[in-house]
Coordinates of C-alpha atoms (C1' of nucleotides) in Angstrom, one line a residue:
Chain Z
M1 CA -23.0 17.3 16.4
T2 CA -24.8 17.5 19.7
Q3 CA -21.9 16.3 21.8
E4 CA -19.1 18.4 20.3
N5 CA -17.0 18.3 23.4
Q6 CA -17.3 14.6 24.0
P7 CA -14.5 12.5 22.6
A8 CA -15.8 9.7 20.4
T9 CA -13.3 7.3 22.1
P10 CA -12.2 8.7 25.4
Q11 CA -9.4 6.2 25.9
D12 CA -8.0 7.4 22.6
E13 CA -7.7 10.9 23.8
N14 CA -4.5 12.5 25.0
Q15 CA -3.3 15.9 26.0
I16 CA -2.7 17.1 22.4
I17 CA -6.2 16.2 21.3
A18 CA -7.7 17.8 24.4
E19 CA -5.8 21.0 23.7
R20 CA -7.0 21.1 20.1
R21 CA -10.6 20.3 21.2
T22 CA -10.4 23.4 23.4
K23 CA -9.3 25.5 20.5
L24 CA -12.2 24.1 18.5
T25 CA -14.7 25.0 21.2
E26 CA -13.3 28.5 21.1
L27 CA -13.8 28.6 17.3
R28 CA -17.4 27.5 17.8
T29 CA -18.0 30.3 20.3
A30 CA -16.5 32.8 17.9
G31 CA -18.6 31.8 14.9
N32 CA -18.9 29.0 12.3
A33 CA -16.0 26.7 13.1
F34 CA -16.5 24.8 9.8
P35 CA -17.1 27.5 7.1
N36 CA -17.6 26.4 3.6
T37 CA -17.5 29.8 1.8
F38 CA -13.8 30.1 0.9
R39 CA -13.1 29.4 -2.8
R40 CA -9.6 29.0 -4.0
D41 CA -8.3 30.2 -7.4
N42 CA -4.9 28.6 -7.5
L43 CA -3.1 25.3 -6.9
A44 CA 0.4 25.1 -5.5
S45 CA 1.8 23.0 -8.3
V46 CA 0.5 25.4 -11.0
L47 CA 1.9 28.4 -9.2
H48 CA 5.3 26.8 -9.1
Q49 CA 5.1 25.9 -12.8
Q50 CA 4.1 29.4 -13.7
Y51 CA 6.2 31.6 -11.4
D52 CA 9.3 29.6 -10.1
E53 CA 11.4 31.2 -12.9
H54 CA 10.2 34.7 -12.2
S55 CA 12.5 37.0 -10.2
N56 CA 11.2 38.7 -7.1
E57 CA 11.3 42.1 -8.9
M58 CA 9.0 40.7 -11.6
L59 CA 6.6 39.3 -9.1
E60 CA 6.5 42.5 -7.0
D61 CA 5.9 44.6 -10.2
D62 CA 3.1 42.3 -11.4
Q63 CA 1.3 42.2 -8.1
I64 CA -0.1 38.7 -8.6
V65 CA -2.9 38.0 -6.2
V66 CA -3.6 34.4 -5.5
K67 CA -6.2 32.5 -3.4
I68 CA -5.0 29.2 -2.1
A69 CA -6.0 26.5 0.4
G70 CA -4.5 23.5 2.0
R71 CA -3.3 21.7 5.0
I72 CA -0.6 23.1 7.2
V73 CA 2.4 20.8 7.1
L74 CA 5.1 23.1 8.4
K75 CA 5.1 26.1 10.7
R76 CA 7.8 28.6 11.7
I77 CA 6.9 31.4 14.0
M78 CA 9.4 34.3 14.5
G79 CA 7.7 36.8 16.7
K80 CA 6.1 39.4 14.5
A81 CA 6.2 37.3 11.3
S82 CA 5.7 33.6 10.4
F83 CA 6.2 31.2 7.6
T84 CA 4.0 28.2 7.0
T85 CA 3.9 25.6 4.3
I86 CA 0.6 24.3 3.1
Q87 CA -0.1 21.2 1.0
D88 CA -2.9 20.9 -1.6
M89 CA -3.7 18.2 -4.1
G90 CA -0.8 19.1 -6.3
G91 CA 2.0 20.1 -4.0
R92 CA 3.2 22.6 -1.4
I93 CA 3.6 26.3 -1.2
Q94 CA 5.0 28.6 1.5
L95 CA 2.9 31.4 3.0
Y96 CA 4.4 34.5 4.7
I97 CA 2.2 35.9 7.5
S98 CA 3.2 39.0 9.3
N99 CA 1.8 41.8 11.5
D100 CA 2.5 44.2 8.6
N101 CA 0.4 42.4 6.1
T102 CA -2.5 40.7 8.0
G103 CA -2.6 42.8 11.1
K104 CA -1.5 41.7 14.5
S105 CA -4.7 39.9 15.5
T106 CA -4.8 37.6 12.5
H107 CA -1.1 36.8 13.0
E108 CA -1.7 36.1 16.7
A109 CA -4.5 33.8 15.8
F110 CA -2.4 32.0 13.3
K111 CA 0.2 31.3 16.0
H112 CA -2.3 29.0 17.6
Y113 CA -3.1 27.1 14.4
D114 CA -1.8 23.6 14.5
L115 CA 0.0 21.3 12.0
G116 CA -2.8 19.5 10.2
D117 CA -5.3 22.4 10.2
I118 CA -6.7 23.3 6.8
I119 CA -6.6 27.0 5.9
G120 CA -7.4 29.3 3.1
A121 CA -5.3 32.4 2.3
Q122 CA -5.1 35.3 -0.1
G123 CA -2.1 37.4 -0.9
R124 CA 0.5 38.4 -3.4
L125 CA 3.3 36.2 -4.8
F126 CA 6.9 37.1 -3.9
K127 CA 10.2 35.4 -3.5
T128 CA 12.1 35.1 -0.3
R129 CA 15.8 35.9 0.1
T130 CA 16.6 32.3 -0.6
G131 CA 14.4 32.4 -3.8
E132 CA 11.4 30.4 -2.7
L133 CA 8.1 31.3 -4.3
S134 CA 5.8 32.4 -1.4
V135 CA 2.5 34.1 -0.8
R136 CA 2.6 37.3 1.3
V137 CA -0.7 36.7 3.0
T138 CA -3.2 39.5 3.5
D139 CA -6.3 37.4 4.4
L140 CA -6.2 34.2 6.3
Q141 CA -9.0 31.9 7.4
L142 CA -9.1 28.6 9.3
L143 CA -11.3 26.3 7.3
T144 CA -11.1 23.0 9.2
K145 CA -9.6 22.5 12.6
S146 CA -7.6 19.3 12.9
L147 CA -8.0 17.6 16.2
R148 CA -5.4 14.9 15.9
P149 CA -1.6 15.5 15.6
L150 CA 0.0 14.5 12.3
P151 CA 2.9 12.1 12.2
E152 CA 6.4 13.5 12.6
K153 CA 7.1 16.1 9.9
F154 CA 10.4 14.8 8.8
H155 CA 10.2 11.0 8.8
G156 CA 6.5 10.9 8.1
L157 CA 4.6 7.7 8.8
T158 CA 6.9 4.6 8.5
D159 CA 4.9 2.0 10.4
Q160 CA 3.7 -0.3 7.6
E161 CA 0.6 -1.4 9.4
Q162 CA -0.5 2.2 10.1
K163 CA 0.3 3.2 6.5
Y164 CA -2.2 0.5 5.3
R165 CA -4.8 1.0 7.9
Q166 CA -4.8 4.8 7.9
R167 CA -3.9 5.4 4.2
Y168 CA -5.0 9.0 4.6
L169 CA -2.1 9.7 6.9
D170 CA 0.3 8.0 4.6
L171 CA -1.0 10.2 1.7
I172 CA -0.7 13.4 3.8
T173 CA 2.8 12.7 5.0
N174 CA 4.5 10.6 2.4
Q175 CA 5.2 12.1 -1.1
E176 CA 6.0 8.6 -2.3
A177 CA 2.6 7.2 -1.4
R178 CA 0.9 9.9 -3.4
R179 CA 3.2 9.3 -6.3
V180 CA 2.4 5.6 -6.5
F181 CA -1.4 6.2 -6.6
V182 CA -1.1 9.0 -9.1
I183 CA 0.8 6.6 -11.3
R184 CA -1.7 3.9 -10.7
S185 CA -4.5 6.2 -11.9
K186 CA -2.5 7.3 -15.0
V187 CA -1.7 3.6 -15.9
I188 CA -5.3 2.8 -15.9
Q189 CA -6.1 5.9 -17.9
A190 CA -3.4 5.1 -20.4
I191 CA -4.7 1.5 -20.8
R192 CA -8.2 2.7 -21.3
E193 CA -7.1 5.2 -24.0
F194 CA -5.1 2.4 -25.7
F195 CA -8.2 0.3 -26.2
V196 CA -10.7 3.0 -26.8
T197 CA -8.6 4.4 -29.6
R198 CA -8.6 0.9 -31.1
D199 CA -12.4 0.9 -31.1
Y200 CA -12.7 -1.4 -28.1
L201 CA -15.9 -1.0 -26.1
E202 CA -15.5 -0.8 -22.4
V203 CA -18.1 -2.9 -20.5
E204 CA -19.0 -3.9 -17.0
T205 CA -20.1 -7.5 -16.4
P206 CA -21.5 -9.0 -13.2
M207 CA -19.4 -9.1 -10.1
M208 CA -21.9 -11.5 -8.5
H209 CA -22.0 -14.9 -10.3
Q210 CA -24.4 -17.8 -9.9
I211 CA -21.7 -20.0 -11.3
P212 CA -18.2 -18.8 -10.6
G213 CA -16.1 -19.3 -13.8
G214 CA -13.3 -18.1 -16.1
A215 CA -10.5 -19.2 -13.8
T216 CA -9.4 -22.0 -11.5
A217 CA -9.7 -20.4 -8.0
R218 CA -11.7 -20.6 -4.8
P219 CA -14.5 -18.0 -4.8
F220 CA -16.1 -16.0 -2.0
T221 CA -19.6 -17.0 -1.3
T222 CA -22.5 -14.7 -0.4
H223 CA -26.3 -14.9 -0.3
H224 CA -29.1 -12.9 -1.9
N225 CA -31.9 -12.6 0.6
A226 CA -34.9 -11.7 -1.7
L227 CA -34.0 -14.4 -4.2
D228 CA -32.9 -16.8 -1.4
M229 CA -30.0 -17.9 -3.5
P230 CA -26.3 -18.4 -3.1
L231 CA -24.0 -16.1 -5.1
Y232 CA -20.3 -16.0 -5.7
L233 CA -18.1 -13.0 -6.1
R234 CA -16.5 -13.3 -9.4
I235 CA -13.1 -14.9 -9.9
A236 CA -12.9 -13.7 -13.5
P237 CA -15.1 -11.9 -16.0
E238 CA -14.0 -14.1 -18.9
L239 CA -17.1 -16.1 -19.6
Y240 CA -19.3 -13.0 -19.6
L241 CA -17.0 -11.1 -21.9
K242 CA -17.0 -13.9 -24.4
R243 CA -20.8 -14.0 -24.3
L244 CA -20.6 -10.4 -25.4
V245 CA -18.4 -11.3 -28.3
V246 CA -21.0 -13.9 -29.3
G247 CA -23.4 -11.0 -29.0
G248 CA -21.5 -9.0 -31.6
M249 CA -19.3 -6.8 -29.4
E250 CA -16.2 -7.9 -31.3
K251 CA -13.8 -5.8 -29.3
V252 CA -14.5 -5.5 -25.6
F253 CA -12.5 -4.8 -22.5
E254 CA -13.2 -4.5 -18.8
I255 CA -11.1 -3.1 -16.0
N256 CA -12.5 -4.2 -12.7
R257 CA -12.1 -6.2 -9.6
N258 CA -11.8 -10.0 -9.2
F259 CA -12.1 -11.7 -5.8
R260 CA -10.3 -14.9 -4.9
N261 CA -10.7 -16.6 -1.5
E262 CA -7.0 -17.6 -1.2
G263 CA -3.9 -16.7 0.5
I264 CA -2.7 -13.1 1.2
S265 CA 0.9 -12.2 0.4
T266 CA 3.0 -9.5 -1.0
R267 CA 1.7 -10.5 -4.4
H268 CA -1.9 -11.4 -3.5
N269 CA -4.8 -9.4 -2.2
P270 CA -8.2 -11.0 -2.0
E271 CA -9.6 -8.4 -4.3
F272 CA -7.4 -7.3 -7.2
T273 CA -7.9 -5.3 -10.4
M274 CA -7.8 -7.1 -13.7
L275 CA -7.9 -5.9 -17.3
E276 CA -9.5 -8.4 -19.6
F277 CA -9.9 -7.8 -23.3
Y278 CA -11.2 -9.8 -26.3
E279 CA -10.9 -9.2 -30.0
A280 CA -12.7 -11.3 -32.6
Y281 CA -10.8 -12.6 -35.7
Q282 CA -7.5 -12.5 -34.0
D283 CA -5.2 -15.1 -32.4
Y284 CA -2.7 -15.3 -29.5
C285 CA 0.2 -14.2 -31.7
Y286 CA -1.6 -10.9 -32.4
L287 CA -2.2 -10.6 -28.6
M288 CA 1.5 -10.9 -27.9
D289 CA 2.3 -8.1 -30.4
L290 CA -0.5 -6.0 -29.0
T291 CA 0.7 -6.5 -25.4
E292 CA 4.2 -5.5 -26.2
K293 CA 2.9 -2.4 -27.9
M294 CA 0.6 -1.6 -25.0
L295 CA 3.2 -2.0 -22.2
R296 CA 5.6 0.1 -24.2
E297 CA 3.1 2.8 -24.7
V298 CA 1.8 2.8 -21.2
A299 CA 5.3 3.0 -19.6
T300 CA 6.3 5.8 -21.9
K301 CA 3.2 7.8 -21.5
V302 CA 3.1 7.5 -17.7
L303 CA 6.8 7.5 -16.8
G304 CA 8.2 9.2 -19.8
T305 CA 10.6 6.3 -20.5
S306 CA 10.3 2.7 -21.6
Q307 CA 12.9 1.7 -19.0
V308 CA 11.8 1.0 -15.4
T309 CA 13.9 -0.1 -12.4
Y310 CA 12.2 -2.7 -10.4
Q311 CA 14.0 -3.6 -7.1
E312 CA 17.4 -2.7 -8.5
Q313 CA 16.9 -4.4 -11.8
I314 CA 16.4 -2.6 -15.1
I315 CA 13.5 -3.7 -17.3
D316 CA 13.3 -2.3 -20.8
F317 CA 9.9 -2.4 -22.5
A318 CA 11.4 -1.1 -25.7
Q319 CA 13.3 -4.3 -26.3
P320 CA 11.4 -7.0 -28.2
F321 CA 10.0 -9.5 -25.7
Q322 CA 11.4 -13.0 -25.9
R323 CA 9.1 -15.9 -26.8
L324 CA 9.9 -19.3 -25.5
T325 CA 8.1 -22.6 -25.1
I326 CA 7.9 -24.0 -21.6
T327 CA 10.7 -26.5 -22.3
Q328 CA 12.8 -23.9 -24.2
A329 CA 12.6 -21.7 -21.1
I330 CA 13.6 -24.5 -18.8
Q331 CA 16.5 -25.4 -21.0
K332 CA 17.6 -21.8 -21.3
F333 CA 18.3 -21.6 -17.6
H334 CA 19.0 -25.3 -17.0
P335 CA 20.8 -26.7 -20.0
E336 CA 21.4 -30.0 -18.2
Y337 CA 17.9 -31.1 -19.1
T338 CA 17.7 -33.0 -22.4
D339 CA 14.8 -33.0 -24.8
A340 CA 14.3 -36.7 -24.1
Q341 CA 14.2 -36.1 -20.3
L342 CA 11.7 -33.3 -20.6
S343 CA 9.3 -35.5 -22.6
D344 CA 9.8 -38.5 -20.3
H345 CA 6.9 -38.8 -17.8
N346 CA 8.9 -40.9 -15.3
F347 CA 11.9 -38.7 -15.4
L348 CA 9.8 -35.6 -14.8
A349 CA 7.8 -37.2 -12.0
D350 CA 11.0 -38.4 -10.2
K351 CA 12.7 -35.0 -10.7
L352 CA 9.7 -33.1 -9.2
Q353 CA 9.5 -35.6 -6.3
T354 CA 13.1 -34.9 -5.4
L355 CA 12.4 -31.1 -5.7
G356 CA 9.6 -31.6 -3.2
V357 CA 6.8 -30.7 -5.6
T358 CA 3.5 -32.5 -5.0
I359 CA 2.3 -33.9 -8.3
H360 CA -1.2 -35.1 -9.2
T361 CA -1.8 -38.6 -10.4
H362 CA -3.7 -37.3 -13.5
D363 CA -0.8 -35.0 -14.5
G364 CA 0.4 -35.7 -18.1
V365 CA 3.8 -34.8 -19.5
G366 CA 2.6 -31.3 -20.2
G367 CA 1.4 -30.7 -16.6
L368 CA 4.7 -32.0 -15.2
Q369 CA 6.7 -29.8 -17.6
L370 CA 4.7 -26.8 -16.3
S371 CA 5.3 -27.8 -12.7
L372 CA 9.1 -28.1 -13.4
F373 CA 9.0 -24.7 -15.1
D374 CA 7.1 -23.1 -12.2
E375 CA 9.6 -24.6 -9.7
T376 CA 12.9 -23.9 -11.5
T377 CA 12.5 -21.2 -14.1
E378 CA 9.6 -18.8 -13.6
H379 CA 11.4 -16.7 -11.0
L380 CA 14.4 -16.3 -13.3
L381 CA 12.4 -14.6 -16.2
L382 CA 13.4 -11.0 -15.4
E383 CA 13.2 -9.4 -18.8
P384 CA 9.7 -9.5 -20.3
T385 CA 9.2 -13.0 -21.7
F386 CA 6.3 -14.7 -23.3
I387 CA 6.0 -18.4 -22.4
I388 CA 4.0 -20.2 -25.1
D389 CA 2.5 -23.7 -25.8
Y390 CA 0.6 -24.4 -22.5
P391 CA -0.7 -27.9 -22.2
A392 CA -4.4 -28.3 -22.9
E393 CA -4.9 -30.1 -19.5
V394 CA -4.3 -26.8 -17.6
S395 CA -6.0 -24.6 -20.1
P396 CA -9.7 -25.5 -20.1
L397 CA -10.8 -22.4 -22.0
A398 CA -8.1 -22.1 -24.6
R399 CA -8.1 -23.3 -28.2
R400 CA -6.1 -26.4 -29.1
N401 CA -3.1 -25.9 -31.3
D402 CA -3.7 -27.0 -34.9
N403 CA -0.6 -29.2 -35.1
N404 CA -0.6 -30.6 -31.6
P405 CA -4.0 -31.0 -29.8
E406 CA -2.1 -31.6 -26.5
I407 CA -1.1 -28.0 -26.3
T408 CA -3.1 -24.8 -26.7
D409 CA -2.5 -21.5 -28.4
R410 CA -1.8 -19.7 -25.2
F411 CA 0.9 -17.6 -23.6
E412 CA 1.8 -16.1 -20.2
L413 CA 3.9 -13.0 -19.9
Y414 CA 6.5 -13.0 -17.2
I415 CA 8.3 -9.8 -16.0
A416 CA 10.6 -9.6 -13.0
G417 CA 10.0 -13.3 -12.3
R418 CA 6.3 -13.0 -12.0
E419 CA 3.3 -13.6 -14.2
I420 CA 1.8 -10.4 -15.5
A421 CA -0.5 -11.5 -18.3
N422 CA -2.3 -14.6 -19.6
G423 CA -3.7 -14.8 -23.0
F424 CA -4.9 -17.2 -25.6
S425 CA -6.9 -17.9 -28.7
E426 CA -10.3 -18.7 -27.3
L427 CA -11.8 -22.1 -27.5
N428 CA -14.9 -21.6 -29.6
D429 CA -15.8 -25.2 -30.3
P430 CA -18.8 -25.7 -28.1
E431 CA -18.5 -29.5 -28.0
D432 CA -14.9 -29.4 -27.0
Q433 CA -15.7 -26.8 -24.4
A434 CA -18.5 -29.0 -23.0
A435 CA -16.1 -32.0 -22.8
R436 CA -13.5 -29.9 -21.0
F437 CA -16.1 -28.6 -18.5
Q438 CA -17.0 -32.3 -17.9
E439 CA -13.3 -33.0 -17.1
Q440 CA -13.3 -30.0 -14.7
V441 CA -16.4 -31.3 -13.0
K442 CA -14.8 -34.7 -12.6
A443 CA -11.7 -33.1 -11.1
K444 CA -13.9 -31.1 -8.8
E445 CA -15.7 -34.3 -7.7
S446 CA -12.4 -36.0 -7.0
G447 CA -11.5 -33.2 -4.6
D448 CA -10.0 -30.3 -6.6
S449 CA -11.7 -27.3 -5.0
E450 CA -10.4 -24.9 -7.6
A451 CA -11.7 -26.9 -10.6
M452 CA -14.4 -25.2 -12.7
H453 CA -18.1 -25.7 -12.7
Y454 CA -20.1 -26.7 -15.8
D455 CA -21.6 -23.5 -17.2
A456 CA -24.5 -24.7 -19.4
D457 CA -25.5 -21.1 -20.5
Y458 CA -21.9 -20.5 -21.6
I459 CA -22.0 -23.6 -23.7
R460 CA -25.3 -22.5 -25.2
A461 CA -23.8 -19.2 -26.0
L462 CA -20.9 -20.9 -27.8
E463 CA -23.4 -23.0 -29.7
F464 CA -24.8 -19.8 -31.3
G465 CA -21.2 -19.3 -32.5
L466 CA -18.3 -17.4 -31.0
P467 CA -16.2 -16.0 -33.8
P468 CA -12.5 -17.0 -33.7
T469 CA -11.3 -14.7 -30.9
A470 CA -8.2 -13.9 -28.9
G471 CA -8.5 -12.8 -25.3
E472 CA -6.2 -11.8 -22.5
G473 CA -6.0 -10.8 -18.8
I474 CA -3.5 -8.5 -17.2
G475 CA -3.1 -8.0 -13.5
I476 CA -3.2 -4.3 -13.0
D477 CA -1.9 -4.3 -9.5
R478 CA 1.2 -6.2 -10.5
L479 CA 1.8 -4.0 -13.5
V480 CA 1.6 -1.0 -11.2
M481 CA 4.0 -2.6 -8.8
L482 CA 6.5 -2.9 -11.6
L483 CA 6.0 0.7 -12.8
T484 CA 6.2 2.2 -9.3
D485 CA 9.0 -0.1 -8.0
S486 CA 6.7 -1.3 -5.2
P487 CA 7.8 -4.5 -3.4
S488 CA 4.4 -5.3 -2.1
I489 CA 0.9 -5.4 -3.7
R490 CA -0.3 -3.6 -0.6
D491 CA 1.7 -0.6 -1.6
V492 CA -0.3 -0.2 -4.8
I493 CA -3.8 -0.9 -3.3
L494 CA -5.2 2.1 -1.3
F495 CA -6.8 0.0 1.3
P496 CA -5.4 -3.5 1.3
Q497 CA -7.1 -6.3 3.2
L498 CA -5.8 -6.7 6.7
R499 CA -6.9 -8.6 9.8
K500 CA -9.4 -7.0 12.2
Q501 CA -7.5 -4.6 14.5
S502 CA -7.2 -6.0 18.0
Chain J
rG1 C1' -1.1 -22.6 7.1
rG2 C1' 4.5 -23.0 8.5
rG3 C1' 9.1 -20.3 9.8
rU4 C1' 11.2 -15.8 11.4
rC5 C1' 11.6 -10.7 13.2
rG6 C1' 8.9 -6.9 15.5
rU7 C1' 5.1 -4.1 18.9
rU8 C1' 8.2 1.5 24.3
rA9 C1' 4.8 9.2 24.5
rG10 C1' 0.4 11.5 19.0
rC11 C1' 4.9 10.4 15.3
rU12 C1' 10.4 8.7 14.6
rC13 C1' 13.4 6.0 17.8
rA14 C1' 17.0 4.8 22.4
rG15 C1' 16.7 1.8 26.7
rC16 C1' 23.4 -2.1 29.7
rU17 C1' 20.7 -10.6 29.4
rG18 C1' 16.1 -7.8 35.8
rG19 C1' 15.9 -2.4 40.2
rU20 C1' 8.6 0.2 37.4
rA21 C1' 11.5 4.6 31.4
rG22 C1' 14.7 8.6 27.8
rA23 C1' 15.7 11.7 23.2
rG24 C1' 14.1 14.3 18.8
rC25 C1' 9.7 16.1 16.4
rA26 C1' 4.6 17.5 17.8
rG27 C1' 2.1 20.2 22.2
rC28 C1' 2.2 24.2 26.0
rG29 C1' 4.8 29.0 28.0
rG30 C1' 8.7 32.6 26.6
rA31 C1' 12.4 35.3 22.9
rC32 C1' 12.7 36.3 17.7
rU33 C1' 9.9 40.5 11.0
rU34 C1' 12.8 36.4 5.0
rU35 C1' 12.4 31.2 7.8
rU36 C1' 12.4 26.5 5.3
rA37 C1' 13.3 19.5 9.2
rA38 C1' 13.9 27.5 11.5
rU39 C1' 16.7 28.5 16.0
rC40 C1' 17.2 29.4 21.5
rC41 C1' 15.2 28.9 26.9
rG42 C1' 11.6 26.4 30.0
rU43 C1' 7.9 22.6 30.4
rU44 C1' 3.6 18.8 30.0
rG45 C1' 2.8 14.0 28.2
rG46 C1' 3.8 6.6 29.2
rU47 C1' -1.4 0.6 31.9
rC48 C1' 6.4 -0.3 27.8
rG49 C1' 0.6 -4.8 22.4
rU50 C1' -2.7 -8.2 25.8
rG51 C1' -2.8 -12.1 29.6
rA52 C1' -0.5 -15.5 32.7
rG53 C1' 4.2 -17.3 34.9
rU54 C1' 9.3 -17.0 37.3
rU55 C1' 11.3 -13.4 40.8
rC56 C1' 11.7 -9.5 46.8
rG57 C1' 11.2 -6.8 42.1
rA58 C1' 9.8 -7.6 34.9
rU59 C1' 10.0 -2.9 29.2
rC60 C1' 13.9 -6.7 29.9
rC61 C1' 13.5 -13.8 31.4
rU62 C1' 9.4 -18.0 30.1
rC63 C1' 4.7 -19.3 28.0
rA64 C1' 0.2 -18.2 25.5
rC65 C1' -2.6 -14.9 22.6
rA66 C1' -3.5 -10.5 19.3
rC67 C1' -1.7 -7.5 15.3
rG68 C1' 2.0 -6.4 11.6
rG69 C1' 6.7 -7.0 8.4
rC70 C1' 9.7 -10.5 5.7
rC71 C1' 10.4 -15.6 3.8
rU72 C1' 7.5 -19.8 2.4
rA73 C1' 3.0 -22.7 0.6
rC74 C1' -1.9 -22.1 -2.6
rC75 C1' -2.6 -18.5 -6.4
rA76 C1' -2.8 -13.7 -10.4

RNA sequence: GGGUCGUUAGCUCAGCUGGUAGAGCAGCGGACUUUUAAUCCGUUGGUCGUGAGUUCGAUCCUCACACGGCCUACCA
């Protein structure tokens, strides 16, 4: 800090910042302007928990001395005494500063503190006339001078763009933003506990892949200089996790980021967090049971209830989740479709055409049914619903059904009209897998940029023997959206991807 | 990518289909020893997103661009 009085960006400066910069200069002259010797003993939230029920008489009798630190968020000066509210990681508490308790000079200095400054204080607990737990301050210290004015104290920050770009301001001023990210953390914690208590091993597999695989999506590309080799940011960890099951890690899970070079929307961020888990000697039916159990447990643990309200609609995780095939789901909401029509390639192709859906020439009946489902039914699945029996042609990594090789032992879970999870019995036949990779390569060559690559090492791993296994992926961001009633994925990602600021 | 709405003081927002801008909070000065979005008096602060165009004159009308919200497409 050799140029402490030089603004980093002069055009950004205004009168308020200049004023505060002058105060900082005075602090530097008076001594260490950024001391790091104050140690707090208490948190606002804990003090409220412990003492909100105590009467003022009890508090005065007990003479409870506390040391607390935080950011000034409110300030009320009344001549010879002042109140201020500070905010720490757990909440807010009011401080009472008066000439009687701190001496006049400390109180006078406090009057020049600004909203946003970070202070440390020591004093005794008491209750004000209106019954608010407060600290009667005897010692007060400015710990960090804040140079920039905070957003307005009552409305907070409302500009969506600024909330995303300057999340720290959102977190300082908006209680709701903090709530969302605390819940997010607890959700991940609860999921981790759920699997760890079931003897799953948490692992981390590569984020940089030589062959992007495990999903149909366009990857980000990068380059390793020393190896002079192209690399892809992973689109899914699936193939690595199944290699680990081959290696004997029979219950594994990973919670980590995936990257997909596709559109951005209220439901899509280029990097998003995914839970994937695999368990040997189980099938997709077991996964559906496990998923229900997990969501029920996570919701109850984190929110204290199995019922959540998402955008005005109540979702109850305690109710058994429905299980419908693709055609059953279509017919449930659109009974006008007959069984015969739904298995008629020409009918489906015509219907989709009139709905304006682009269909691929290689689509079979199963693919067309899925397109019709996506177009007409998906968004209507508000209560948690498993959709089962996905066509093999769109499930290149899933095991074929024993009774019908055209479909796979696979499900997707829909809640509030959107996909939350995707799971299946894993394809562990290396020759079938090799053939399906070949089909993907063919699709890629004929222009499908999202089709999969042929992963020879993965086939080799399967040839050593993947035990019969069930595996599933759950989009954590979308789950957190549900549990926090957030309309946009950007509201549950601390720093969502935005364009470069102009 | 397409459609649509928005961008005015540090923040939250007004601004009459055209005459170069206002309020509240924050700031500064003053009063006030239990306030709590403290109150009261006074006061500073603006390239009206950027760039063109129309006009005697543009925050306002036209066009382009930038960024963002929402809807939509690909997708999880």
